[in-house]
Coordinates of C-alpha atoms and ligand atoms in Angstrom, one line a residue:
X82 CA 0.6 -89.8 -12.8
X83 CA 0.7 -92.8 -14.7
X84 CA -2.3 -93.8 -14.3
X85 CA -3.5 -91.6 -17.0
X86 CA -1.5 -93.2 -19.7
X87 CA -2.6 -96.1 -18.7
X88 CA -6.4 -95.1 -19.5
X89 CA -4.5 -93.8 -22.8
X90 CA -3.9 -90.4 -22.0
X91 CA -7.2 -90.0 -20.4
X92 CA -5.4 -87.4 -17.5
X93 CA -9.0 -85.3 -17.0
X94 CA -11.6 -85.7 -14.4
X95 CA -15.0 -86.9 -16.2
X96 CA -16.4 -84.1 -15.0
X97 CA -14.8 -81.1 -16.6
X98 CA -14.8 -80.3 -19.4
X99 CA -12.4 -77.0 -20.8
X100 CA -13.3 -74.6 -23.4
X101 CA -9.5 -73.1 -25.2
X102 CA -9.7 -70.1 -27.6
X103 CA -6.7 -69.0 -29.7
X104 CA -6.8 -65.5 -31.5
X105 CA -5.4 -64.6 -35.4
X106 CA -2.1 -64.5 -34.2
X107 CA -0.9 -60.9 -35.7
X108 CA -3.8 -59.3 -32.7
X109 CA -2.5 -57.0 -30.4
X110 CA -3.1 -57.6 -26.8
X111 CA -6.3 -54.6 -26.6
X112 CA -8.4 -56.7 -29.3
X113 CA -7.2 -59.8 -27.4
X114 CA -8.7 -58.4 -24.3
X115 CA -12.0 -57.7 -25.7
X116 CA -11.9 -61.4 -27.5
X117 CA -11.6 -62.4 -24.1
X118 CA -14.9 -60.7 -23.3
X119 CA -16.6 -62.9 -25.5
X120 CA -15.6 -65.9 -24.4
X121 CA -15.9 -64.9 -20.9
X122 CA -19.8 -63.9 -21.3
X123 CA -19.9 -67.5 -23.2
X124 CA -18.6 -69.6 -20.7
X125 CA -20.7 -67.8 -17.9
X126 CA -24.2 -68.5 -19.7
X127 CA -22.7 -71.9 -20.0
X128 CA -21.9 -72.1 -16.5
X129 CA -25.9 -70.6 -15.6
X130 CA -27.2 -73.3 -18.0
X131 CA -29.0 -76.0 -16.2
X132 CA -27.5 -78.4 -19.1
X133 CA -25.2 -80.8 -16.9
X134 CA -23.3 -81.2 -20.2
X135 CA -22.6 -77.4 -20.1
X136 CA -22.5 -76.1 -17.2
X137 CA -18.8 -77.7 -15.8
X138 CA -17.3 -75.9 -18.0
X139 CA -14.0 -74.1 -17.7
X140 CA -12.5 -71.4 -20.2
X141 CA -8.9 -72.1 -20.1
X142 CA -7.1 -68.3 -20.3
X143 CA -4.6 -68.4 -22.9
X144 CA -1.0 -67.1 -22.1
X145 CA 0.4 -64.4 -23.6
X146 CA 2.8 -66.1 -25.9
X147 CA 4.8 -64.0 -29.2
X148 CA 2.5 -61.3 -29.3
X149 CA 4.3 -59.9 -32.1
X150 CA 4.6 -56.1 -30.9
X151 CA 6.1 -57.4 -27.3
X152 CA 9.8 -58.4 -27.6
X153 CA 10.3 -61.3 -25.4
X154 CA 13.5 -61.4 -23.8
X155 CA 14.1 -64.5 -22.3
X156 CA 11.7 -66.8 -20.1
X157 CA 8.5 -67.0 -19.4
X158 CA 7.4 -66.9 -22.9
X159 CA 3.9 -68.2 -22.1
X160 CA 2.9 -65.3 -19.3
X161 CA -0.1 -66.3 -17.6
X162 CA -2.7 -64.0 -17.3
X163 CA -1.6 -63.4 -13.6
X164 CA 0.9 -61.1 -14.5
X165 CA -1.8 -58.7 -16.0
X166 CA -4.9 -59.3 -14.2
X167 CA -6.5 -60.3 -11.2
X168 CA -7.6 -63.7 -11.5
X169 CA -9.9 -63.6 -8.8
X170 CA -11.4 -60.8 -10.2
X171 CA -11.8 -62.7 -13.3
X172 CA -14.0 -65.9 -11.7
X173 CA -15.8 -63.4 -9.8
X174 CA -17.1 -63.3 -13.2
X175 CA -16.6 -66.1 -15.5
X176 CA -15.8 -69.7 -14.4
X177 CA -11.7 -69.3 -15.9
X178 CA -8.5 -71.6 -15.0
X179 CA -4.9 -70.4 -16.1
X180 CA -3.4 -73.0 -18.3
X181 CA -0.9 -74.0 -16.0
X182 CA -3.7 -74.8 -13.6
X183 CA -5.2 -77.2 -16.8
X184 CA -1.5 -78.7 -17.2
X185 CA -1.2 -79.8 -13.6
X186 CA -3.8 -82.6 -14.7
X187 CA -0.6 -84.2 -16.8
X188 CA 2.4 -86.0 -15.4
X189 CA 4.8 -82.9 -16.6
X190 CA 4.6 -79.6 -18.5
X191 CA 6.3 -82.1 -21.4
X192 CA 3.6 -84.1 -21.1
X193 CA 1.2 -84.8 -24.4
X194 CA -1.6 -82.9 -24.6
X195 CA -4.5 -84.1 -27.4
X196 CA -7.2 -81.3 -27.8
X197 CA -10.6 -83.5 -28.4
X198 CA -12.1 -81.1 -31.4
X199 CA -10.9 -77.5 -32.5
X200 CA -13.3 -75.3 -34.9
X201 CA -11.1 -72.8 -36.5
X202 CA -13.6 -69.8 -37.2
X203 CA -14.2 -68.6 -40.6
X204 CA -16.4 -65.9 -42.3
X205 CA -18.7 -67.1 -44.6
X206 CA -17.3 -66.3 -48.4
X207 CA -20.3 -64.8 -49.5
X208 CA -22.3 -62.9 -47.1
X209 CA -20.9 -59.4 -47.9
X210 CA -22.4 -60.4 -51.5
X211 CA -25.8 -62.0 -50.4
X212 CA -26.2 -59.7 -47.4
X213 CA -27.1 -62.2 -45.1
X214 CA -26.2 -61.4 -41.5
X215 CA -28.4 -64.0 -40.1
X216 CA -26.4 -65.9 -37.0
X217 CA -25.1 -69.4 -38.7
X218 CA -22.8 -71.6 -38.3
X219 CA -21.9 -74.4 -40.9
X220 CA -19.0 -77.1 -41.0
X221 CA -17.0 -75.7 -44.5
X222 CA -13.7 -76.4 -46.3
X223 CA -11.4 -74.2 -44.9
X224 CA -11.2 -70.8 -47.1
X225 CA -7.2 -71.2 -46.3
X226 CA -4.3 -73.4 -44.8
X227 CA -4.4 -73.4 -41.5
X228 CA -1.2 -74.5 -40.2
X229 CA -1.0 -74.0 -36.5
X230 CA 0.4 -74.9 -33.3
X231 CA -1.6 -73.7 -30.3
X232 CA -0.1 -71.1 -27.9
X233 CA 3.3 -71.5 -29.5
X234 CA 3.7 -75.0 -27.4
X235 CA 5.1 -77.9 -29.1
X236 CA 3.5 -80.1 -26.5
X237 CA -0.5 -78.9 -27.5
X238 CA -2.2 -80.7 -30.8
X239 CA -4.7 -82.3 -32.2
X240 CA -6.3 -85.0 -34.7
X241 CA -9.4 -83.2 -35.0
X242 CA -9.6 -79.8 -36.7
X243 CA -12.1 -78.5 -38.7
X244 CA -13.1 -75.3 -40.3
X245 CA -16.5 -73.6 -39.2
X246 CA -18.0 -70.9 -41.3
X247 CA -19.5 -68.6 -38.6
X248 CA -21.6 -65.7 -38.1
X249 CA -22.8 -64.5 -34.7
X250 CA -22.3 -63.9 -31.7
X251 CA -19.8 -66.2 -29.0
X252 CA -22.7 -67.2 -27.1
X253 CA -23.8 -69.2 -30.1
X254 CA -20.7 -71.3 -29.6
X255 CA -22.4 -73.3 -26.6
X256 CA -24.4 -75.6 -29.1
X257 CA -20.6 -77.0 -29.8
X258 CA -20.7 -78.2 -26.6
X259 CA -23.9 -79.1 -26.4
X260 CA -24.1 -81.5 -29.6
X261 CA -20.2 -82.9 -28.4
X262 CA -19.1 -84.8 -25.5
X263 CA -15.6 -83.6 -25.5
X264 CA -14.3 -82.7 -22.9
X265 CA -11.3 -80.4 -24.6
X266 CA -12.8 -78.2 -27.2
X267 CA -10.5 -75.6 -28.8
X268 CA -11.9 -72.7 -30.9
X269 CA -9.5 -70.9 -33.3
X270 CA -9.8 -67.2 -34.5
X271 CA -12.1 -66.2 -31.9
X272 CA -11.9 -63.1 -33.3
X273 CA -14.5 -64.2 -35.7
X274 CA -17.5 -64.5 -32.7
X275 CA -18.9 -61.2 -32.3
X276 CA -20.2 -59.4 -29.0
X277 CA -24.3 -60.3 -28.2
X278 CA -24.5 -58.0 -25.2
X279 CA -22.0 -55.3 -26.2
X280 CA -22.8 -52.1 -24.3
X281 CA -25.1 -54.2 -22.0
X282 CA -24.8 -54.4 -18.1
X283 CA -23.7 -57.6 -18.7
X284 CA -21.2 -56.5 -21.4
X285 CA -19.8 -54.1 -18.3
X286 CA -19.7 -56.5 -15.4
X287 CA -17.3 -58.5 -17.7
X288 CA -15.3 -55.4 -18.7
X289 CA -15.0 -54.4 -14.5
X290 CA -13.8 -57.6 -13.7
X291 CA -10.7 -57.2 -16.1
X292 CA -9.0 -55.4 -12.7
X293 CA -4.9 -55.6 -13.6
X294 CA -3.2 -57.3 -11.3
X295 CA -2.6 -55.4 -8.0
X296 CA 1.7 -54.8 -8.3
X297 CA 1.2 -52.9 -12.0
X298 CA -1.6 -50.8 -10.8
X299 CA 0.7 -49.5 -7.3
X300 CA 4.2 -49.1 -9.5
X301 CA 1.3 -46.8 -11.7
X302 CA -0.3 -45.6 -8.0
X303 CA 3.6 -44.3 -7.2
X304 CA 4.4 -43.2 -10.4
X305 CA 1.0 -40.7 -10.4
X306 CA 2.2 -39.7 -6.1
X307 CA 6.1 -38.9 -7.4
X308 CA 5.9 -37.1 -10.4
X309 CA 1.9 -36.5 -10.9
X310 CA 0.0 -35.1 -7.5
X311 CA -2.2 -37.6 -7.8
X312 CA -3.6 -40.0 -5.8
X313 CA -7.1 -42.2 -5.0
X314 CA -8.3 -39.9 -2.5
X315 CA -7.3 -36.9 -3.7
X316 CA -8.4 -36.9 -7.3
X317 CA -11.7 -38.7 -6.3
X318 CA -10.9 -42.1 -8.1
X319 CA -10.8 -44.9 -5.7
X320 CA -13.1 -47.9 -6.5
X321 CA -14.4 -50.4 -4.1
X322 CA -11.9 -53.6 -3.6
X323 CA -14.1 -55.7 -5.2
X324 CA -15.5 -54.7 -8.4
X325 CA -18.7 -56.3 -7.6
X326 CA -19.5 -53.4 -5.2
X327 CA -18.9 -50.4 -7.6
X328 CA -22.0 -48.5 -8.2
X329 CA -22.9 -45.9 -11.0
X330 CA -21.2 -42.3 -10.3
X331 CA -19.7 -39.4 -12.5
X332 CA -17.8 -37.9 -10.2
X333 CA -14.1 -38.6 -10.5
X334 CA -11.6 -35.7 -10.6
X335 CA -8.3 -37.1 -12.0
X336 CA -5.0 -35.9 -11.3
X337 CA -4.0 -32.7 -12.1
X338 CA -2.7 -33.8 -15.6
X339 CA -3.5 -34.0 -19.1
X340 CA -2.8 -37.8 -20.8
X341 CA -2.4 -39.0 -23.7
X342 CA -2.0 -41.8 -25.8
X343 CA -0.1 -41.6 -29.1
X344 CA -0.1 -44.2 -31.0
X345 CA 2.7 -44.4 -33.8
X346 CA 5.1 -47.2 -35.5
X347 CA 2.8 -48.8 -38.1
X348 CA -0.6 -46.0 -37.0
X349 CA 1.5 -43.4 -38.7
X350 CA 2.2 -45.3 -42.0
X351 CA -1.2 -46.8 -43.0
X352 CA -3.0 -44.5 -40.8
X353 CA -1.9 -41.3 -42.5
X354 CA -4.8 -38.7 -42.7
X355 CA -5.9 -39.4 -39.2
X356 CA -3.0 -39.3 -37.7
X357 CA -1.7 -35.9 -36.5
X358 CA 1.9 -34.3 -37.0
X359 CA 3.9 -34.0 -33.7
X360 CA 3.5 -30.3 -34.4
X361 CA 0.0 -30.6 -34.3
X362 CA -0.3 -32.6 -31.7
X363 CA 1.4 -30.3 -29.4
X364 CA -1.0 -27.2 -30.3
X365 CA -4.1 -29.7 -29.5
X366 CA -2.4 -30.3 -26.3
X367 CA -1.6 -26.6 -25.4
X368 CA -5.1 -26.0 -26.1
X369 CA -6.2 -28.4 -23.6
X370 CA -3.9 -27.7 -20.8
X371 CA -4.8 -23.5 -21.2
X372 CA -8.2 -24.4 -20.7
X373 CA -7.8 -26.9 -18.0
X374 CA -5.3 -24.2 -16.0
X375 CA -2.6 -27.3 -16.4
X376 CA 0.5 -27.8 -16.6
X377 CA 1.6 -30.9 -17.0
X378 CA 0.7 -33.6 -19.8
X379 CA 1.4 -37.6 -19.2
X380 CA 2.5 -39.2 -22.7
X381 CA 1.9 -43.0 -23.7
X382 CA 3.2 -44.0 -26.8
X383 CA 4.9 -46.7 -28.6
X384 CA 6.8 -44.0 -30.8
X385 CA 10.6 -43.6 -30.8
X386 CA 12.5 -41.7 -28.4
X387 CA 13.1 -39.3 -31.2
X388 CA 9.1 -38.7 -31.6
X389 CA 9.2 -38.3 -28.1
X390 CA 11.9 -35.5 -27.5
X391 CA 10.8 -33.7 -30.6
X392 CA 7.5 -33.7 -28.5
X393 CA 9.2 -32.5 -25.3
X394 CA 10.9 -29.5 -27.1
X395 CA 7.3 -28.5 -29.5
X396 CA 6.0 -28.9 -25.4
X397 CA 8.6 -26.1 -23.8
X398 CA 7.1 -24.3 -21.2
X399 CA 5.0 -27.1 -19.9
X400 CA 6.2 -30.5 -18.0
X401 CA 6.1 -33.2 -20.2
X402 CA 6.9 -36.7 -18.4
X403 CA 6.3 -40.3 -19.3
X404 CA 7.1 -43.8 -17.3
X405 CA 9.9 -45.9 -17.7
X406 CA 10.4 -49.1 -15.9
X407 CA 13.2 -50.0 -14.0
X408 CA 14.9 -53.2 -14.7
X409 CA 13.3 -55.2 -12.1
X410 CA 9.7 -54.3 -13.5
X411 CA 10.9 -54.6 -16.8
X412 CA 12.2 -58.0 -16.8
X413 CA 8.9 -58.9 -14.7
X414 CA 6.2 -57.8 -16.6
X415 CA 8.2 -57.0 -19.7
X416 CA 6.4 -54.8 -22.6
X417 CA 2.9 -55.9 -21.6
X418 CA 2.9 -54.9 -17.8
X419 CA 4.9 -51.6 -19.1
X420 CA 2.1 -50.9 -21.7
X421 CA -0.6 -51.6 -18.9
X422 CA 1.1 -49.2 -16.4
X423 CA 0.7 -46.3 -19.4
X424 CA -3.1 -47.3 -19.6
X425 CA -3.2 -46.8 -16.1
X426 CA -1.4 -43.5 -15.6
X427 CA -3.5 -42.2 -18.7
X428 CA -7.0 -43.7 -16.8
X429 CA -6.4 -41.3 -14.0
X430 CA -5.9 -38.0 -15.5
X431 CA -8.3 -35.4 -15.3
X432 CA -8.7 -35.4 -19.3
X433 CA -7.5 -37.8 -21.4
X434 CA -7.1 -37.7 -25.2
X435 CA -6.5 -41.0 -27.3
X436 CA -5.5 -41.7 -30.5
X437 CA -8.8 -42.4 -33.5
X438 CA -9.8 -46.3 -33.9
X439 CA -6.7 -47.4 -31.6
X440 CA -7.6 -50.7 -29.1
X441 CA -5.0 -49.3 -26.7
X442 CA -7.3 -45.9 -26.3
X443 CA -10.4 -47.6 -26.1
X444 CA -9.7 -49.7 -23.5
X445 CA -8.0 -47.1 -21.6
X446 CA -12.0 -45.0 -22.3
X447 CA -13.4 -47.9 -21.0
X448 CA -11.3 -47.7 -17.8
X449 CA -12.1 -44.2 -17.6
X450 CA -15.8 -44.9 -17.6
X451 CA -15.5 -47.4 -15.2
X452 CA -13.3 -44.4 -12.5
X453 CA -16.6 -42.9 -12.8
X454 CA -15.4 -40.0 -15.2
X455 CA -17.1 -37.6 -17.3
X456 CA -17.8 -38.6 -20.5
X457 CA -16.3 -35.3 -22.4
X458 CA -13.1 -36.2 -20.0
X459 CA -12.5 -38.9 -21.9
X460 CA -14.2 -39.6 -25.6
X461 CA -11.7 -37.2 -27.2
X462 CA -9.0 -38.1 -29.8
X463 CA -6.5 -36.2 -31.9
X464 CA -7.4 -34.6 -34.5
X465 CA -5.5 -35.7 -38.1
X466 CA -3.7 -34.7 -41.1
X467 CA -6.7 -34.2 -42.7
X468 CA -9.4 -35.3 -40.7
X469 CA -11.0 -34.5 -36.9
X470 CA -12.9 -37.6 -36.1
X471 CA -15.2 -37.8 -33.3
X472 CA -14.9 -41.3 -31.7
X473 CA -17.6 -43.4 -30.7
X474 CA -19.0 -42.7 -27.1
X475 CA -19.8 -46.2 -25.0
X476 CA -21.1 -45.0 -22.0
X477 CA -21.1 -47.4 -19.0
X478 CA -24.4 -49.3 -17.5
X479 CA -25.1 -51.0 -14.3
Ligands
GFB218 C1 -4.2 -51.4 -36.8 C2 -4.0 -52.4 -35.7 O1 -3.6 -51.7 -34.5 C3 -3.5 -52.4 -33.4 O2 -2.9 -51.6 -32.4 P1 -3.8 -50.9 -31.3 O3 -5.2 -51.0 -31.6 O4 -3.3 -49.5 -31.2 O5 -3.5 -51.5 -29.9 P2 -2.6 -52.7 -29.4 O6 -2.8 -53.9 -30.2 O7 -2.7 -52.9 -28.0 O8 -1.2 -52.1 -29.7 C4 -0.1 -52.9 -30.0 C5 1.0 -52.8 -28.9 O9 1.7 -51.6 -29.1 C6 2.3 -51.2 -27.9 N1 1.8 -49.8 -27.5 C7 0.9 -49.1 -28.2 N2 0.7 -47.9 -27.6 C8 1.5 -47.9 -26.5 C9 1.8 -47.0 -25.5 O10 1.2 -45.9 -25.4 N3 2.6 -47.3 -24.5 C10 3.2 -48.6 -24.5 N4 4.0 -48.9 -23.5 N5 3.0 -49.4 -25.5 C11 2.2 -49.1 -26.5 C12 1.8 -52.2 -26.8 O11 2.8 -53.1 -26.7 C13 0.6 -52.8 -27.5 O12 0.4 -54.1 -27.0 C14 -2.5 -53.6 -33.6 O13 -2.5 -54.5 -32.6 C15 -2.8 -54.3 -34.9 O14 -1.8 -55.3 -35.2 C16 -2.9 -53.4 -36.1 O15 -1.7 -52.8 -36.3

């Protein structure tokens, strides 16, 4: 382990080389998930290039550290992405490493760790006034301070940051790598790379292999048998073990329950004609379940145990349930894994309705689409104060 200081903190094999992404910090974890998308479909056309410069690459998958809605309670504060997803499912698709798994080329987890070059994204000032959506990309000044550290450790810096003015798609971001010869390149704000295959069977293969990780999805599989009737085989939702192996089909059932995800907290302050009363969102629901011959309704939301009884009681006459952990699966997975279990639950119902413009929903419509429902089981959201949006409808490809 010395012997790396000793080549002056040289610790990485000459042959790899690791692409890092970091994400505005203030993200939630659904628009981090579909950040991760882009970099995944990046690092695989890097991986298929016949460019020996590019094509050892490795996207380093950045822990989920002080997500600002998740309360932390004590250790780990980096989770790895383990705790969420499947890894193997994962490099089924895209060649991807943990970043413990890139820290066990150091001495310790204390250990220095120098980032070669990072490219903190930025929009270019003035193309909403010129109109130019051309794909670019331009060293710049940066249009603000930038003062961070990199996945809240102390441990991870580096001498070399610069601002790039971007427009286009992730993919783009190979000729980084192909005009450096680091072998650590870091891009901050991801968020600021855009899709190039959104929609695409390509697009979808990425989305399928974001399996959870197998322990959330049976605590969710138990929940749906106890309380909810449902199961794989009954409702006519179980996928091949391998997502590689799922084929196109329409024909999923769903438990026999209604879900749905309201979204609250900040939704219902800035987010105020769209979002519906709980008054109102109990007749939409009624509606729903009358038509359906149902009787029972599976809530996800982040409001407050208030919102939530107030709910139950506007509900009387039907069974309203939702899942809470235990404190084993709590203090596991903490609020992530409990927020994934909710996506799951609300994935398997026969008919799901979201709440307008919210990650959380869309990812749980992508899920949806990937069970093999259909489409008008799933593309509905509540209607608002004011207004009845219709959401966009992404339908799945192979
Ligand atoms: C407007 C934007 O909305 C974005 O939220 P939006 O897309 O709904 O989606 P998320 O970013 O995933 O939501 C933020 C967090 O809220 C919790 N949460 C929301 N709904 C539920 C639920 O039904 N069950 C559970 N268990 N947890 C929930 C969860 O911890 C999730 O990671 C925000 O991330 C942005 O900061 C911004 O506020």
């Amino acid at each position: 382990s010395d012997v790396c200081y000793q080549k002056g903190g040289n610790c990485l094999d000459d042959n790899k080389r690791y692409l890092f992404y970091e994400v505005n910090r203030p993200e939630g974890f659904n628009l981090r998930r579909d950040v991760y998308l882009r970099f995944a479909m990046l690092a695989r056309k890097m991986k298929e290039s016949n460019d020996e410069k590019l094509n050892n690459i490795q996207l380093v998958l950045p822990p989920w550290s002080n997500l600002v809605h998740w309360k932390y309670t004590d250790k780990p504060e980096h989770i790895p992405w383990g705790y969420y997803f499947d890894v193997d499912s994962l490099k089924k698709f895209a060649p991807v490493v943990e970043m413990y798994e890139f820290f066990a080329n150091y001495p310790n987890k204390y250990s220095k760790v120098e980032i070669e070059e990072v490219y903190t994204l930025q929009h270019f000032e003035d193309m909403f006034e010129t109109g130019n959506f051309q794909d670019k990309m331009q060293l710049d000044n940066c249009n603000k301070d930038y003062h961070y550290s990199y996945f809240s450790y102390k441990n991870v810096t580096s001498k070399n940051t610069r601002c790039l003015s971007y427009h286009g798609p992730a993919t783009k971001l190979s000729e980084i790598f192909s005009n450096s010869s680091a072998k650590t390149i870091l891009i901050d704000h991801a968020e600021v790379a855009l899709h190039d295959y959104f929609g695409s069977p390509l697009y979808w293969q990425a989305r399928r292999s974001m399996r959870f990780n197998k322990d959330l999805k049976s605590i969710a599989d138990e929940f749906r048998r106890k309380f909810l009737h449902s199961s794989d085989d009954k409702d006519g939702t179980r996928l091949p073990d391998d997502w590689t192996d799922e084929t196109a089909k329409r024909s999923a059932v769903g438990g026999p329950y209604v879900g749905i995800h309201l979204r609250r907290k900040d939704f219902v302050r800035n987010r105020a004609e769209e979002v519906p009363t709980l008054m109102s969102v109990s007749e939409q629901v009624k509606t729903v379940l009358l038509q359906l011959n149902l009787n029972t309704v599976f809530v996800a939301t982040d409001g407050t145990n208030e919102e939530y009884k107030t709910l139950v009681n506007l509900l009387d006459g039907f069974e309203v349930l939702r899942y809470t952990p235990d404190s084993n699966t709590k203090e596991k997975y903490g609020d992530g894994g409990v927020a994934i279990i909710d996506q799951i639950i609300c994935s398997y119902a026969r008919y799901f309705i979201g709440t307008y413009e919210s990650t959380f929903t869309f990812r749980i419509q992508e899920e949806r689409e990937i069970i093999g429902f259909k489409t008008e089981t799933t593309f509905n959201v509540f209607c608002g104060r004011k207004d009845c949006p219709k959401p966009s409808v992404w339908e799945i490809v192979y």
